[in-house]
PDB file of C-alpha atoms in Angstrom:
ATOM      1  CA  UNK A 242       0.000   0.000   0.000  1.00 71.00           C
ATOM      2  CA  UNK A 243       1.675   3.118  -1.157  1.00 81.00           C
ATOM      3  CA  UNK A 244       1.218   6.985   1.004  1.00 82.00           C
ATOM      4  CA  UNK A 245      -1.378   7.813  -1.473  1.00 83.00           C
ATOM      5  CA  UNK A 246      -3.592   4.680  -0.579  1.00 83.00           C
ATOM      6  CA  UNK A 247      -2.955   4.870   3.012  1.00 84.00           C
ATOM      7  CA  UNK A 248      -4.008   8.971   2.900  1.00 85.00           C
ATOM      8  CA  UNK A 249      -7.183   8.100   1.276  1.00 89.00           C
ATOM      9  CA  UNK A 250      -7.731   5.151   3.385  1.00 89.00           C
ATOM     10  CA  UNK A 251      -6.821   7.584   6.025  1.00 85.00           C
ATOM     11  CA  UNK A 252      -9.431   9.859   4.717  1.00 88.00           C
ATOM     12  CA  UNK A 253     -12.123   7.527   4.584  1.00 92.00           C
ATOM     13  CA  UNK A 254     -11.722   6.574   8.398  1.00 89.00           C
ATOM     14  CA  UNK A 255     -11.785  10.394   9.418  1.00 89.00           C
ATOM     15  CA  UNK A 256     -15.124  10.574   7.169  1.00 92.00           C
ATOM     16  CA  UNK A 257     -16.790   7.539   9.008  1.00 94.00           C
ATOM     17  CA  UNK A 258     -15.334   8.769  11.870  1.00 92.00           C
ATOM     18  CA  UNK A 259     -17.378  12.041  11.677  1.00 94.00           C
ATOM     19  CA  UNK A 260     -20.607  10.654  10.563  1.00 95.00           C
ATOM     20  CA  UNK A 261     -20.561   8.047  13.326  1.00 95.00           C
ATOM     21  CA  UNK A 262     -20.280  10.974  15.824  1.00 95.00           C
ATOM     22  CA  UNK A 263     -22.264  13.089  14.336  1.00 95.00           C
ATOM     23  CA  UNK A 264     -25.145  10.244  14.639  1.00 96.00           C
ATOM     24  CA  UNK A 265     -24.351  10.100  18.306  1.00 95.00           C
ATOM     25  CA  UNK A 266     -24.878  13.246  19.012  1.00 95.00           C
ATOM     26  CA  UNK A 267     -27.948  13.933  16.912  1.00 93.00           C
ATOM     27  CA  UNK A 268     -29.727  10.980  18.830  1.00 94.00           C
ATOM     28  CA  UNK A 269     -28.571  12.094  21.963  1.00 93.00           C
ATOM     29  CA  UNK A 270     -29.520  16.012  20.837  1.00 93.00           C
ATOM     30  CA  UNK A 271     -33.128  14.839  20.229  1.00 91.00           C
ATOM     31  CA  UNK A 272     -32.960  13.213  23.733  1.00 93.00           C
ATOM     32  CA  UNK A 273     -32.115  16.191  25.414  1.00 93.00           C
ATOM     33  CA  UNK A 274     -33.287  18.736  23.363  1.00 92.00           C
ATOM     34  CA  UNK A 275     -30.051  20.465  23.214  1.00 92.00           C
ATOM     35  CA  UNK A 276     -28.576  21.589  19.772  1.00 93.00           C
ATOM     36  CA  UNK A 277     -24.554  20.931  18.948  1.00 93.00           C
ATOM     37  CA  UNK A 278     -22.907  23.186  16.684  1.00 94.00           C
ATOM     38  CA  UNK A 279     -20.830  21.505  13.668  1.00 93.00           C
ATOM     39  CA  UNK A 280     -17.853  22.505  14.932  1.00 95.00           C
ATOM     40  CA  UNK A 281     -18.550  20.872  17.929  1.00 95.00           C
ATOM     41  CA  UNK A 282     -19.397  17.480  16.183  1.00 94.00           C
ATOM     42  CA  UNK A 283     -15.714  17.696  14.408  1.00 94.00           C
ATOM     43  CA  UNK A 284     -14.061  18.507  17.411  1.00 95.00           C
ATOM     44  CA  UNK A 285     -15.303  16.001  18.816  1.00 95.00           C
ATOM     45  CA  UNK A 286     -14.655  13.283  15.961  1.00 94.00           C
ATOM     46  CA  UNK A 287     -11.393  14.498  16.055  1.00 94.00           C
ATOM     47  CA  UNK A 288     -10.664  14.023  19.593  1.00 95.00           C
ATOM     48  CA  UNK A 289     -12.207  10.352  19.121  1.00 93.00           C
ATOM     49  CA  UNK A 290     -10.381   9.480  16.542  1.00 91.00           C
ATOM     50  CA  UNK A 291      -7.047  10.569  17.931  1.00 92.00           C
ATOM     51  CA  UNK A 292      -7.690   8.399  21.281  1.00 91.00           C
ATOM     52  CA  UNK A 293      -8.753   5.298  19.152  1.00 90.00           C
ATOM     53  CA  UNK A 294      -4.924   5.889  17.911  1.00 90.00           C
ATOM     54  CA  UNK A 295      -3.827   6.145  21.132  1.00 93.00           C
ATOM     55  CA  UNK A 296      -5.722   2.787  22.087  1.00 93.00           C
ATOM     56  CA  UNK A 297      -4.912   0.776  18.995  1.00 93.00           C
ATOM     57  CA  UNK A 298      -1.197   1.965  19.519  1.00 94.00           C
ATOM     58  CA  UNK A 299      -0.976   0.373  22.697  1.00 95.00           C
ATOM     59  CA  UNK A 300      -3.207  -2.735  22.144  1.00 96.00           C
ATOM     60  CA  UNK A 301       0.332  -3.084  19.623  1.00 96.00           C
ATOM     61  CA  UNK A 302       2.725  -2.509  21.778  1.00 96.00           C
ATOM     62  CA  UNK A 303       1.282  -4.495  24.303  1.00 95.00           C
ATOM     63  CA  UNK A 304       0.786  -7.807  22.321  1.00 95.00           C
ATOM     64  CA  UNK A 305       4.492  -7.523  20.873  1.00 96.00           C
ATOM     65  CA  UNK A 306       5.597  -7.260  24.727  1.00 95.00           C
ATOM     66  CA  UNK A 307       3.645 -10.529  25.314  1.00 94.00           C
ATOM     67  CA  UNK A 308       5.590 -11.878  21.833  1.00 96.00           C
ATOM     68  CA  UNK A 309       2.516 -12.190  20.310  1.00 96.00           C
ATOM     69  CA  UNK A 310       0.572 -10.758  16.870  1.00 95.00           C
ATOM     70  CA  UNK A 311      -2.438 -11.215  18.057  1.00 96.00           C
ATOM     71  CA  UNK A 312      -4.653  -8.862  20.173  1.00 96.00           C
ATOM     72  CA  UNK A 313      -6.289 -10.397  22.816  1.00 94.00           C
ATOM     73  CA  UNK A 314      -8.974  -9.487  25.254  1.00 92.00           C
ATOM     74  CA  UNK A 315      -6.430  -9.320  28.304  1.00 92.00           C
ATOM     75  CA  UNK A 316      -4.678  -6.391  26.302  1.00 94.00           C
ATOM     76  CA  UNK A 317      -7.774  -4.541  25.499  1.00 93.00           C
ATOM     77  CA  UNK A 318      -8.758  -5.264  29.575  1.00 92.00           C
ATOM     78  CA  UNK A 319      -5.251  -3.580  30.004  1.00 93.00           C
ATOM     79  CA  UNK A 320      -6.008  -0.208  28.073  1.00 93.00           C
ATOM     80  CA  UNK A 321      -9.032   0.195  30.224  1.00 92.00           C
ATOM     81  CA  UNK A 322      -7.401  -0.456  33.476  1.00 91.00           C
ATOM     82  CA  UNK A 323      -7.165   3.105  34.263  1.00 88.00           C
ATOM     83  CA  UNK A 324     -10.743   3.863  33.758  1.00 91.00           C
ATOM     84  CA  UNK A 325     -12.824   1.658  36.236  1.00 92.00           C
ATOM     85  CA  UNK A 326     -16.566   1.850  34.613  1.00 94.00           C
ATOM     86  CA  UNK A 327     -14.695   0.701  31.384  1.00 92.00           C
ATOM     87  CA  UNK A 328     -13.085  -1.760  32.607  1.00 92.00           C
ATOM     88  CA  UNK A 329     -15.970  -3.287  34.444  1.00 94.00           C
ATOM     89  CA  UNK A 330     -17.893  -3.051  31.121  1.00 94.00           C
ATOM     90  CA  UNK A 331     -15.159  -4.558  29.134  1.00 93.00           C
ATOM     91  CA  UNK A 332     -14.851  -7.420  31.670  1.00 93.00           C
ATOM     92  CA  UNK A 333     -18.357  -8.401  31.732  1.00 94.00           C
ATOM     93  CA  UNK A 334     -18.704  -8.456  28.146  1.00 93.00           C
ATOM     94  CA  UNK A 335     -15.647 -10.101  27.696  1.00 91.00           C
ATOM     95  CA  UNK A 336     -17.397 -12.928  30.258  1.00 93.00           C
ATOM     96  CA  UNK A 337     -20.826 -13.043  28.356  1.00 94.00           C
ATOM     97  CA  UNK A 338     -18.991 -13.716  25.117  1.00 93.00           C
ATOM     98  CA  UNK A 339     -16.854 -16.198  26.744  1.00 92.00           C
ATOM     99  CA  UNK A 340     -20.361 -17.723  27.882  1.00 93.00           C
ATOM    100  CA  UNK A 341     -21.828 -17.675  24.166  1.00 95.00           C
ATOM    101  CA  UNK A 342     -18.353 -19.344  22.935  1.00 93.00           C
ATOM    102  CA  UNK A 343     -18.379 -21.633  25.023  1.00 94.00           C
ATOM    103  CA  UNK A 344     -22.517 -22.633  24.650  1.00 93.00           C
ATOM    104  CA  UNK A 345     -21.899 -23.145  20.858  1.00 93.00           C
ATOM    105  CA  UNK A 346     -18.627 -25.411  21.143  1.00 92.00           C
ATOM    106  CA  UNK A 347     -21.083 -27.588  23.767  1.00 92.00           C
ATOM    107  CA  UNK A 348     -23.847 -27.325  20.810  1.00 90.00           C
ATOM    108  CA  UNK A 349     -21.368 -28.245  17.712  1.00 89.00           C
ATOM    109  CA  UNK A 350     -19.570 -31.136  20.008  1.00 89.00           C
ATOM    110  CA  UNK A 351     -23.516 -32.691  20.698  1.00 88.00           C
ATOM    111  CA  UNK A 352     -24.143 -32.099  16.933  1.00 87.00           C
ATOM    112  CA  UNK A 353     -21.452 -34.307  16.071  1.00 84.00           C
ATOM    113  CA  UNK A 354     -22.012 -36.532  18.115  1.00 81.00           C
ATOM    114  CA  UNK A 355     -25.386 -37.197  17.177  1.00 80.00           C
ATOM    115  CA  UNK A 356     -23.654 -37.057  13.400  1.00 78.00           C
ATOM    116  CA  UNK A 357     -21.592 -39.860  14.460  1.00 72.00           C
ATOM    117  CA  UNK A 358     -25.045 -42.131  15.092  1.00 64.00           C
TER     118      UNK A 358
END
């Protein structure tokens, strides 16, 4: 991928970026019936997109430390450690999906058994 495909690319994630935030906060501006200016919205797309940067940058760093290339739920549990309601959030999801994982490997394993018969 040369710097002209990775500006676009680039581009296109700042554009998504925007309109994704800019849905947020029109749902949550009919909720409240408060208005948001536009400059607001980018602002604010801006400042999301720069910490998803800063969180994907360190979800790298901290799977190379562990000598792995693969992202794994401990190191996004790590990002969040210094924000408690996050963390708490990410844990119990990362539980429930465990759960559902674990419910369909039970499911497929009966399935072939009863395959087997």
């Amino acid at each position: 991928m040369d710097e002209s495909d990775r500006d676009e690319e680039s581009e296109q994630l700042r554009a998504a970026m925007h309109h994704a935030v800019s849905q947020i906060v029109r749902e949550r501006s009919t909720e409240e019936n408060v208005t948001y200016s536009k400059e607001f919205i980018a602002v604010l797309a801006e400042l999301a997109s720069s910490h998803l940067k800063n969180i994907s940058s360190d979800l790298e760093m901290f799977a190379r430390h562990g000598k792995r290339s693969t992202i794994t739920m401990d190191d996004v549990k790590l990002v969040a450690r210094n924000s408690p309601s996050v963390h708490t959030h990410i844990t119990e999801t990362s539980e429930k999906l465990s759960d559902i994982a674990a419910k369909n490997r039970r499911k497929k394993q009966r399935r072939d058994l009863d395959d087997d018969t």
